[in-house]
mmCIF file with all atom_site columns, C-alpha atoms in Angstrom:
data_model
loop_
_atom_site.group_PDB
_atom_site.id
_atom_site.type_symbol
_atom_site.label_atom_id
_atom_site.label_alt_id
_atom_site.label_comp_id
_atom_site.label_asym_id
_atom_site.label_entity_id
_atom_site.label_seq_id
_atom_site.pdbx_PDB_ins_code
_atom_site.Cartn_x
_atom_site.Cartn_y
_atom_site.Cartn_z
_atom_site.occupancy
_atom_site.B_iso_or_equiv
_atom_site.pdbx_formal_charge
_atom_site.auth_seq_id
_atom_site.auth_comp_id
_atom_site.auth_asym_id
_atom_site.auth_atom_id
_atom_site.pdbx_PDB_model_num
ATOM 1   C CA . ARG A 1 1   ? -23.898 -32.850 10.420  1.00 0.00 ? 1   ARG A CA 1
ATOM 2   C CA . THR A 1 2   ? -20.618 -32.093 12.117  1.00 0.00 ? 2   THR A CA 1
ATOM 3   C CA . ALA A 1 3   ? -17.986 -30.246 10.115  1.00 0.00 ? 3   ALA A CA 1
ATOM 4   C CA . PRO A 1 4   ? -14.484 -29.203 11.075  1.00 0.00 ? 4   PRO A CA 1
ATOM 5   C CA . ARG A 1 5   ? -14.137 -25.697 12.409  1.00 0.00 ? 5   ARG A CA 1
ATOM 6   C CA . PRO A 1 6   ? -14.272 -23.409 9.361   1.00 0.00 ? 6   PRO A CA 1
ATOM 7   C CA . SER A 1 7   ? -11.670 -20.750 8.765   1.00 0.00 ? 7   SER A CA 1
ATOM 8   C CA . ILE A 1 8   ? -14.256 -17.967 9.102   1.00 0.00 ? 8   ILE A CA 1
ATOM 9   C CA . LEU A 1 9   ? -14.406 -18.752 12.791  1.00 0.00 ? 9   LEU A CA 1
ATOM 10  C CA . SER A 1 10  ? -10.688 -18.691 13.420  1.00 0.00 ? 10  SER A CA 1
ATOM 11  C CA . SER A 1 11  ? -11.162 -15.788 15.817  1.00 0.00 ? 11  SER A CA 1
ATOM 12  C CA . ALA A 1 12  ? -13.730 -17.726 17.865  1.00 0.00 ? 12  ALA A CA 1
ATOM 13  C CA . PRO A 1 13  ? -12.634 -19.011 21.254  1.00 0.00 ? 13  PRO A CA 1
ATOM 14  C CA . PRO A 1 14  ? -10.706 -22.291 20.743  1.00 0.00 ? 14  PRO A CA 1
ATOM 15  C CA . ASP A 1 15  ? -12.902 -24.236 23.175  1.00 0.00 ? 15  ASP A CA 1
ATOM 16  C CA . ASP A 1 16  ? -16.116 -23.272 21.356  1.00 0.00 ? 16  ASP A CA 1
ATOM 17  C CA . ASP A 1 17  ? -16.739 -26.014 18.781  1.00 0.00 ? 17  ASP A CA 1
ATOM 18  C CA . ALA A 1 18  ? -20.478 -25.343 18.535  1.00 0.00 ? 18  ALA A CA 1
ATOM 19  C CA . HIS A 1 19  ? -20.125 -23.109 15.468  1.00 0.00 ? 19  HIS A CA 1
ATOM 20  C CA . THR A 1 20  ? -19.719 -24.955 12.164  1.00 0.00 ? 20  THR A CA 1
ATOM 21  C CA . VAL A 1 21  ? -20.411 -23.877 8.598   1.00 0.00 ? 21  VAL A CA 1
ATOM 22  C CA . ASP A 1 22  ? -23.756 -25.667 8.840   1.00 0.00 ? 22  ASP A CA 1
ATOM 23  C CA . ASP A 1 23  ? -24.613 -23.734 12.014  1.00 0.00 ? 23  ASP A CA 1
ATOM 24  C CA . LEU A 1 24  ? -23.822 -20.452 10.312  1.00 0.00 ? 24  LEU A CA 1
ATOM 25  C CA . TRP A 1 25  ? -25.654 -21.542 7.181   1.00 0.00 ? 25  TRP A CA 1
ATOM 26  C CA . SER A 1 26  ? -28.957 -22.226 8.900   1.00 0.00 ? 26  SER A CA 1
ATOM 27  C CA . THR A 1 27  ? -29.133 -20.607 12.309  1.00 0.00 ? 27  THR A CA 1
ATOM 28  C CA . ALA A 1 28  ? -26.475 -17.914 12.617  1.00 0.00 ? 28  ALA A CA 1
ATOM 29  C CA . GLY A 1 29  ? -27.379 -15.081 14.895  1.00 0.00 ? 29  GLY A CA 1
ATOM 30  C CA . ALA A 1 30  ? -25.735 -11.922 16.093  1.00 0.00 ? 30  ALA A CA 1
ATOM 31  C CA . ASP A 1 31  ? -23.295 -13.896 18.266  1.00 0.00 ? 31  ASP A CA 1
ATOM 32  C CA . ALA A 1 32  ? -22.019 -15.895 15.291  1.00 0.00 ? 32  ALA A CA 1
ATOM 33  C CA . ALA A 1 33  ? -21.890 -12.724 13.166  1.00 0.00 ? 33  ALA A CA 1
ATOM 34  C CA . LYS A 1 34  ? -19.214 -11.379 15.514  1.00 0.00 ? 34  LYS A CA 1
ATOM 35  C CA . PHE A 1 35  ? -16.781 -13.923 14.078  1.00 0.00 ? 35  PHE A CA 1
ATOM 36  C CA . LEU A 1 36  ? -17.415 -13.354 10.368  1.00 0.00 ? 36  LEU A CA 1
ATOM 37  C CA . PRO A 1 37  ? -14.388 -12.152 8.388   1.00 0.00 ? 37  PRO A CA 1
ATOM 38  C CA . LEU A 1 38  ? -14.274 -8.537  7.254   1.00 0.00 ? 38  LEU A CA 1
ATOM 39  C CA . SER A 1 39  ? -12.112 -9.073  4.177   1.00 0.00 ? 39  SER A CA 1
ATOM 40  C CA . PRO A 1 40  ? -11.511 -11.668 1.438   1.00 0.00 ? 40  PRO A CA 1
ATOM 41  C CA . SER A 1 41  ? -8.878  -14.371 1.764   1.00 0.00 ? 41  SER A CA 1
ATOM 42  C CA . PRO A 1 42  ? -7.838  -17.335 -0.393  1.00 0.00 ? 42  PRO A CA 1
ATOM 43  C CA . SER A 1 43  ? -8.458  -19.530 2.660   1.00 0.00 ? 43  SER A CA 1
ATOM 44  C CA . LEU A 1 44  ? -12.236 -18.846 2.533   1.00 0.00 ? 44  LEU A CA 1
ATOM 45  C CA . SER A 1 45  ? -14.470 -21.165 0.512   1.00 0.00 ? 45  SER A CA 1
ATOM 46  C CA . ALA A 1 46  ? -17.225 -19.751 -1.695  1.00 0.00 ? 46  ALA A CA 1
ATOM 47  C CA . GLU A 1 47  ? -19.800 -20.872 0.875   1.00 0.00 ? 47  GLU A CA 1
ATOM 48  C CA . GLU A 1 48  ? -17.927 -19.121 3.682   1.00 0.00 ? 48  GLU A CA 1
ATOM 49  C CA . VAL A 1 49  ? -17.825 -15.909 1.642   1.00 0.00 ? 49  VAL A CA 1
ATOM 50  C CA . LEU A 1 50  ? -21.583 -16.101 1.024   1.00 0.00 ? 50  LEU A CA 1
ATOM 51  C CA . VAL A 1 51  ? -22.259 -16.618 4.728   1.00 0.00 ? 51  VAL A CA 1
ATOM 52  C CA . ALA A 1 52  ? -19.899 -13.792 5.687   1.00 0.00 ? 52  ALA A CA 1
ATOM 53  C CA . VAL A 1 53  ? -21.415 -11.272 3.287   1.00 0.00 ? 53  VAL A CA 1
ATOM 54  C CA . PHE A 1 54  ? -25.112 -12.034 3.719   1.00 0.00 ? 54  PHE A CA 1
ATOM 55  C CA . ARG A 1 55  ? -25.221 -12.942 7.416   1.00 0.00 ? 55  ARG A CA 1
ATOM 56  C CA . GLY A 1 56  ? -23.093 -9.840  7.847   1.00 0.00 ? 56  GLY A CA 1
ATOM 57  C CA . LEU A 1 57  ? -25.797 -7.774  6.150   1.00 0.00 ? 57  LEU A CA 1
ATOM 58  C CA . GLN A 1 58  ? -28.506 -9.466  8.196   1.00 0.00 ? 58  GLN A CA 1
ATOM 59  C CA . PHE A 1 59  ? -26.630 -8.355  11.338  1.00 0.00 ? 59  PHE A CA 1
ATOM 60  C CA . VAL A 1 60  ? -25.275 -5.190  9.723   1.00 0.00 ? 60  VAL A CA 1
ATOM 61  C CA . ASP A 1 61  ? -24.080 -3.503  12.925  1.00 0.00 ? 61  ASP A CA 1
ATOM 62  C CA . VAL A 1 62  ? -22.272 -6.540  14.407  1.00 0.00 ? 62  VAL A CA 1
ATOM 63  C CA . PRO A 1 63  ? -19.533 -6.284  15.631  1.00 0.00 ? 63  PRO A CA 1
ATOM 64  C CA . ASP A 1 64  ? -19.396 -2.537  14.797  1.00 0.00 ? 64  ASP A CA 1
ATOM 65  C CA . LEU A 1 65  ? -21.681 0.069   13.257  1.00 0.00 ? 65  LEU A CA 1
ATOM 66  C CA . SER A 1 66  ? -22.143 -0.698  9.517   1.00 0.00 ? 66  SER A CA 1
ATOM 67  C CA . ALA A 1 67  ? -19.720 -3.659  9.688   1.00 0.00 ? 67  ALA A CA 1
ATOM 68  C CA . GLY A 1 68  ? -21.905 -5.583  7.217   1.00 0.00 ? 68  GLY A CA 1
ATOM 69  C CA . LEU A 1 69  ? -21.662 -2.791  4.646   1.00 0.00 ? 69  LEU A CA 1
ATOM 70  C CA . VAL A 1 70  ? -17.906 -2.496  5.189   1.00 0.00 ? 70  VAL A CA 1
ATOM 71  C CA . ARG A 1 71  ? -17.689 -6.259  4.598   1.00 0.00 ? 71  ARG A CA 1
ATOM 72  C CA . CYS A 1 72  ? -19.683 -5.889  1.346   1.00 0.00 ? 72  CYS A CA 1
ATOM 73  C CA . TYR A 1 73  ? -17.264 -3.223  0.155   1.00 0.00 ? 73  TYR A CA 1
ATOM 74  C CA . ALA A 1 74  ? -14.347 -5.566  0.795   1.00 0.00 ? 74  ALA A CA 1
ATOM 75  C CA . PHE A 1 75  ? -15.963 -8.640  -0.807  1.00 0.00 ? 75  PHE A CA 1
ATOM 76  C CA . MET A 1 76  ? -17.541 -7.020  -3.906  1.00 0.00 ? 76  MET A CA 1
ATOM 77  C CA . ASP A 1 77  ? -15.674 -6.287  -7.107  1.00 0.00 ? 77  ASP A CA 1
ATOM 78  C CA . LEU A 1 78  ? -15.949 -2.814  -8.627  1.00 0.00 ? 78  LEU A CA 1
ATOM 79  C CA . ALA A 1 79  ? -18.689 -3.761  -11.098 1.00 0.00 ? 79  ALA A CA 1
ATOM 80  C CA . CYS A 1 80  ? -20.836 -5.191  -8.277  1.00 0.00 ? 80  CYS A CA 1
ATOM 81  C CA . LYS A 1 81  ? -20.261 -2.125  -6.087  1.00 0.00 ? 81  LYS A CA 1
ATOM 82  C CA . LYS A 1 82  ? -21.473 0.029   -8.970  1.00 0.00 ? 82  LYS A CA 1
ATOM 83  C CA . LEU A 1 83  ? -24.448 -2.294  -9.561  1.00 0.00 ? 83  LEU A CA 1
ATOM 84  C CA . VAL A 1 84  ? -25.469 -2.099  -5.908  1.00 0.00 ? 84  VAL A CA 1
ATOM 85  C CA . THR A 1 85  ? -24.984 1.645   -5.367  1.00 0.00 ? 85  THR A CA 1
ATOM 86  C CA . GLY A 1 86  ? -25.388 3.166   -8.818  1.00 0.00 ? 86  GLY A CA 1
ATOM 87  C CA . HIS A 1 87  ? -22.166 5.099   -8.169  1.00 0.00 ? 87  HIS A CA 1
ATOM 88  C CA . GLY A 1 88  ? -18.461 4.539   -8.743  1.00 0.00 ? 88  GLY A CA 1
ATOM 89  C CA . ASN A 1 89  ? -17.801 5.616   -12.320 1.00 0.00 ? 89  ASN A CA 1
ATOM 90  C CA . VAL A 1 90  ? -15.056 7.994   -11.179 1.00 0.00 ? 90  VAL A CA 1
ATOM 91  C CA . PRO A 1 91  ? -12.398 7.247   -8.534  1.00 0.00 ? 91  PRO A CA 1
ATOM 92  C CA . GLU A 1 92  ? -13.738 9.896   -6.135  1.00 0.00 ? 92  GLU A CA 1
ATOM 93  C CA . GLU A 1 93  ? -16.994 7.915   -5.878  1.00 0.00 ? 93  GLU A CA 1
ATOM 94  C CA . ARG A 1 94  ? -15.234 4.647   -4.992  1.00 0.00 ? 94  ARG A CA 1
ATOM 95  C CA . THR A 1 95  ? -14.385 5.330   -1.363  1.00 0.00 ? 95  THR A CA 1
ATOM 96  C CA . LEU A 1 96  ? -15.575 3.172   1.506   1.00 0.00 ? 96  LEU A CA 1
ATOM 97  C CA . ALA A 1 97  ? -17.470 6.081   3.073   1.00 0.00 ? 97  ALA A CA 1
ATOM 98  C CA . LYS A 1 98  ? -19.376 6.823   -0.158  1.00 0.00 ? 98  LYS A CA 1
ATOM 99  C CA . PHE A 1 99  ? -20.127 3.113   -0.688  1.00 0.00 ? 99  PHE A CA 1
ATOM 100 C CA . VAL A 1 100 ? -21.511 2.729   2.845   1.00 0.00 ? 100 VAL A CA 1
ATOM 101 C CA . GLY A 1 101 ? -23.652 5.857   2.436   1.00 0.00 ? 101 GLY A CA 1
ATOM 102 C CA . HIS A 1 102 ? -25.134 4.730   -0.886  1.00 0.00 ? 102 HIS A CA 1
ATOM 103 C CA . ALA A 1 103 ? -25.407 1.003   -0.081  1.00 0.00 ? 103 ALA A CA 1
ATOM 104 C CA . ALA A 1 104 ? -27.382 1.686   3.106   1.00 0.00 ? 104 ALA A CA 1
ATOM 105 C CA . HIS A 1 105 ? -30.215 2.961   0.878   1.00 0.00 ? 105 HIS A CA 1
ATOM 106 C CA . SER A 1 106 ? -29.754 0.596   -2.057  1.00 0.00 ? 106 SER A CA 1
ATOM 107 C CA . ALA A 1 107 ? -32.770 -1.420  -3.204  1.00 0.00 ? 107 ALA A CA 1
ATOM 108 C CA . LYS A 1 108 ? -30.413 -4.364  -3.736  1.00 0.00 ? 108 LYS A CA 1
ATOM 109 C CA . ILE A 1 109 ? -29.072 -4.274  -0.165  1.00 0.00 ? 109 ILE A CA 1
ATOM 110 C CA . LEU A 1 110 ? -32.083 -3.100  1.896   1.00 0.00 ? 110 LEU A CA 1
ATOM 111 C CA . PRO A 1 111 ? -33.878 -6.483  1.917   1.00 0.00 ? 111 PRO A CA 1
ATOM 112 C CA . PHE A 1 112 ? -30.865 -8.039  3.679   1.00 0.00 ? 112 PHE A CA 1
ATOM 113 C CA . LEU A 1 113 ? -30.402 -5.367  6.364   1.00 0.00 ? 113 LEU A CA 1
ATOM 114 C CA . GLY A 1 114 ? -31.872 -6.836  9.543   1.00 0.00 ? 114 GLY A CA 1
ATOM 115 C CA . ALA A 1 115 ? -33.682 -9.531  7.528   1.00 0.00 ? 115 ALA A CA 1
ATOM 116 C CA . ASP A 1 116 ? -36.000 -11.830 9.463   1.00 0.00 ? 116 ASP A CA 1
ATOM 117 C CA . ARG A 1 117 ? -34.782 -14.891 7.529   1.00 0.00 ? 117 ARG A CA 1
ATOM 118 C CA . LEU A 1 118 ? -32.161 -15.946 4.996   1.00 0.00 ? 118 LEU A CA 1
ATOM 119 C CA . ALA A 1 119 ? -32.246 -19.276 3.165   1.00 0.00 ? 119 ALA A CA 1
ATOM 120 C CA . PHE A 1 120 ? -29.199 -20.297 1.141   1.00 0.00 ? 120 PHE A CA 1
ATOM 121 C CA . GLY A 1 121 ? -29.754 -22.580 -1.856  1.00 0.00 ? 121 GLY A CA 1
ATOM 122 C CA . GLU A 1 122 ? -27.393 -25.038 -3.466  1.00 0.00 ? 122 GLU A CA 1
ATOM 123 C CA . THR A 1 123 ? -24.347 -23.695 -5.221  1.00 0.00 ? 123 THR A CA 1
ATOM 124 C CA . SER A 1 124 ? -23.629 -24.381 -8.867  1.00 0.00 ? 124 SER A CA 1
ATOM 125 C CA . ARG A 1 125 ? -20.069 -24.146 -10.137 1.00 0.00 ? 125 ARG A CA 1
ATOM 126 C CA . ILE A 1 126 ? -18.426 -23.410 -13.459 1.00 0.00 ? 126 ILE A CA 1
ATOM 127 C CA . PRO A 1 127 ? -14.807 -24.550 -13.340 1.00 0.00 ? 127 PRO A CA 1
ATOM 128 C CA . GLY A 1 128 ? -12.080 -21.979 -13.861 1.00 0.00 ? 128 GLY A CA 1
ATOM 129 C CA . THR A 1 129 ? -10.273 -21.683 -17.171 1.00 0.00 ? 129 THR A CA 1
ATOM 130 C CA . PRO A 1 130 ? -6.842  -20.322 -18.107 1.00 0.00 ? 130 PRO A CA 1
ATOM 131 C CA . THR A 1 131 ? -8.433  -16.864 -18.514 1.00 0.00 ? 131 THR A CA 1
ATOM 132 C CA . ARG A 1 132 ? -10.784 -16.645 -15.497 1.00 0.00 ? 132 ARG A CA 1
ATOM 133 C CA . GLY A 1 133 ? -11.340 -18.182 -12.094 1.00 0.00 ? 133 GLY A CA 1
ATOM 134 C CA . GLU A 1 134 ? -14.112 -20.536 -10.979 1.00 0.00 ? 134 GLU A CA 1
ATOM 135 C CA . ILE A 1 135 ? -17.619 -19.039 -10.962 1.00 0.00 ? 135 ILE A CA 1
ATOM 136 C CA . VAL A 1 136 ? -20.043 -20.006 -8.195  1.00 0.00 ? 136 VAL A CA 1
ATOM 137 C CA . THR A 1 137 ? -23.742 -19.119 -8.279  1.00 0.00 ? 137 THR A CA 1
ATOM 138 C CA . MET A 1 138 ? -26.266 -19.544 -5.478  1.00 0.00 ? 138 MET A CA 1
ATOM 139 C CA . PRO A 1 139 ? -29.954 -18.695 -5.064  1.00 0.00 ? 139 PRO A CA 1
ATOM 140 C CA . LEU A 1 140 ? -30.654 -16.831 -1.853  1.00 0.00 ? 140 LEU A CA 1
ATOM 141 C CA . ARG A 1 141 ? -34.119 -16.296 -0.372  1.00 0.00 ? 141 ARG A CA 1
ATOM 142 C CA . VAL A 1 142 ? -34.541 -13.389 2.012   1.00 0.00 ? 142 VAL A CA 1
ATOM 143 C CA . THR A 1 143 ? -37.511 -12.354 4.097   1.00 0.00 ? 143 THR A CA 1
ATOM 144 C CA . PRO A 1 144 ? -36.989 -8.623  4.707   1.00 0.00 ? 144 PRO A CA 1
ATOM 145 C CA . LYS A 1 145 ? -37.545 -7.318  8.226   1.00 0.00 ? 145 LYS A CA 1
ATOM 146 C CA . GLY A 1 146 ? -41.244 -6.969  8.993   1.00 0.00 ? 146 GLY A CA 1
ATOM 147 C CA . LYS A 1 147 ? -42.412 -8.372  5.629   1.00 0.00 ? 147 LYS A CA 1
ATOM 148 C CA . ALA A 1 148 ? -44.269 -11.615 4.957   1.00 0.00 ? 148 ALA A CA 1
ATOM 149 C CA . GLU A 1 149 ? -43.145 -12.207 1.379   1.00 0.00 ? 149 GLU A CA 1
ATOM 150 C CA . GLU A 1 150 ? -39.657 -13.368 0.587   1.00 0.00 ? 150 GLU A CA 1
ATOM 151 C CA . GLN A 1 151 ? -37.481 -12.123 -2.239  1.00 0.00 ? 151 GLN A CA 1
ATOM 152 C CA . VAL A 1 152 ? -35.204 -14.331 -4.302  1.00 0.00 ? 152 VAL A CA 1
ATOM 153 C CA . PHE A 1 153 ? -31.747 -13.243 -5.364  1.00 0.00 ? 153 PHE A CA 1
ATOM 154 C CA . MET A 1 154 ? -29.059 -14.950 -7.407  1.00 0.00 ? 154 MET A CA 1
ATOM 155 C CA . VAL A 1 155 ? -25.567 -14.285 -6.127  1.00 0.00 ? 155 VAL A CA 1
ATOM 156 C CA . ARG A 1 156 ? -22.498 -14.900 -8.260  1.00 0.00 ? 156 ARG A CA 1
ATOM 157 C CA . LEU A 1 157 ? -18.937 -15.163 -7.006  1.00 0.00 ? 157 LEU A CA 1
ATOM 158 C CA . GLN A 1 158 ? -15.742 -15.484 -8.977  1.00 0.00 ? 158 GLN A CA 1
ATOM 159 C CA . LYS A 1 159 ? -12.382 -16.731 -7.760  1.00 0.00 ? 159 LYS A CA 1
ATOM 160 C CA . GLN A 1 160 ? -9.757  -14.092 -8.432  1.00 0.00 ? 160 GLN A CA 1
ATOM 161 C CA . ARG A 1 161 ? -6.700  -14.972 -10.492 1.00 0.00 ? 161 ARG A CA 1
ATOM 162 C CA . ARG A 1 162 ? -4.497  -11.907 -9.957  1.00 0.00 ? 162 ARG A CA 1
ATOM 163 C CA . PRO A 1 163 ? -2.754  -10.469 -6.916  1.00 0.00 ? 163 PRO A CA 1
ATOM 164 C CA . PRO A 1 164 ? -3.417  -9.102  -4.400  1.00 0.00 ? 164 PRO A CA 1
ATOM 165 C CA . LEU A 1 165 ? -6.550  -11.281 -4.053  1.00 0.00 ? 165 LEU A CA 1
ATOM 166 C CA . ALA A 1 166 ? -5.445  -14.306 -6.102  1.00 0.00 ? 166 ALA A CA 1
ATOM 167 C CA . GLY A 1 167 ? -7.443  -17.353 -4.990  1.00 0.00 ? 167 GLY A CA 1
ATOM 168 C CA . ALA A 1 168 ? -10.067 -15.333 -3.075  1.00 0.00 ? 168 ALA A CA 1
ATOM 169 C CA . TYR A 1 169 ? -13.748 -15.325 -4.008  1.00 0.00 ? 169 TYR A CA 1
ATOM 170 C CA . MET A 1 170 ? -15.369 -11.952 -4.753  1.00 0.00 ? 170 MET A CA 1
ATOM 171 C CA . VAL A 1 171 ? -19.068 -11.158 -5.240  1.00 0.00 ? 171 VAL A CA 1
ATOM 172 C CA . THR A 1 172 ? -19.572 -10.145 -8.877  1.00 0.00 ? 172 THR A CA 1
ATOM 173 C CA . ASP A 1 173 ? -23.388 -10.073 -9.165  1.00 0.00 ? 173 ASP A CA 1
ATOM 174 C CA . LEU A 1 174 ? -26.398 -9.650  -6.908  1.00 0.00 ? 174 LEU A CA 1
ATOM 175 C CA . ILE A 1 175 ? -29.525 -10.159 -8.990  1.00 0.00 ? 175 ILE A CA 1
ATOM 176 C CA . ASP A 1 176 ? -33.114 -9.675  -7.788  1.00 0.00 ? 176 ASP A CA 1
ATOM 177 C CA . VAL A 1 177 ? -34.868 -12.509 -9.656  1.00 0.00 ? 177 VAL A CA 1
ATOM 178 C CA . GLU A 1 178 ? -38.294 -10.824 -9.579  1.00 0.00 ? 178 GLU A CA 1
ATOM 179 C CA . THR A 1 179 ? -36.904 -7.732  -11.276 1.00 0.00 ? 179 THR A CA 1
ATOM 180 C CA . VAL A 1 180 ? -35.301 -9.823  -14.002 1.00 0.00 ? 180 VAL A CA 1
ATOM 181 C CA . TRP A 1 181 ? -38.518 -11.783 -14.609 1.00 0.00 ? 181 TRP A CA 1
ATOM 182 C CA . SER A 1 182 ? -40.594 -8.604  -14.747 1.00 0.00 ? 182 SER A CA 1
ATOM 183 C CA . VAL A 1 183 ? -38.576 -7.220  -17.666 1.00 0.00 ? 183 VAL A CA 1
ATOM 184 C CA . SER A 1 184 ? -38.098 -10.501 -19.524 1.00 0.00 ? 184 SER A CA 1
ATOM 185 C CA . ARG A 1 185 ? -40.126 -11.367 -22.590 1.00 0.00 ? 185 ARG A CA 1
ATOM 186 C CA . PRO A 1 186 ? -40.836 -14.862 -23.875 1.00 0.00 ? 186 PRO A CA 1
ATOM 187 C CA . LEU A 1 187 ? -38.501 -15.997 -26.639 1.00 0.00 ? 187 LEU A CA 1
ATOM 188 C CA . ASN A 1 188 ? -41.311 -17.248 -28.888 1.00 0.00 ? 188 ASN A CA 1
#
């Protein structure tokens, strides 16, 4: 399927029309990762944010060392940063350098770093209300580097309503489905 050039590739050479959202969705490699945005913008769709964050983690050191982790810091809200790193309760723990140091060893992030395969599922959407922005959820299957078994995550984004990021999607949850199922009890 041919799609118009997505905004996440605005820095790509103008004569290169080979990269579309579908290309990035299914077959993105290190070359495509060079053009992923490093910060949120209202011009990015939820799908573009998901591709940017998780393909960025898959190619964590493209275009620069730890660029994927820097991107995560920019695209995650505070609660998600704390969920991922286990740190951030006090302002001194909320710096980019501390996030990158903790996230690089986080059980929630490690499966994505250099992953052999990512498979994005279909998004589900909850429309925004007067008190909160639209919520988008997507299942994401990842085959960690050198492993045969895939892990399933649920990723939740929310469109921000307040400046300075009004209209931009931010990652609010990264849930390892197996962990949730292992601690769940039947309701009956």
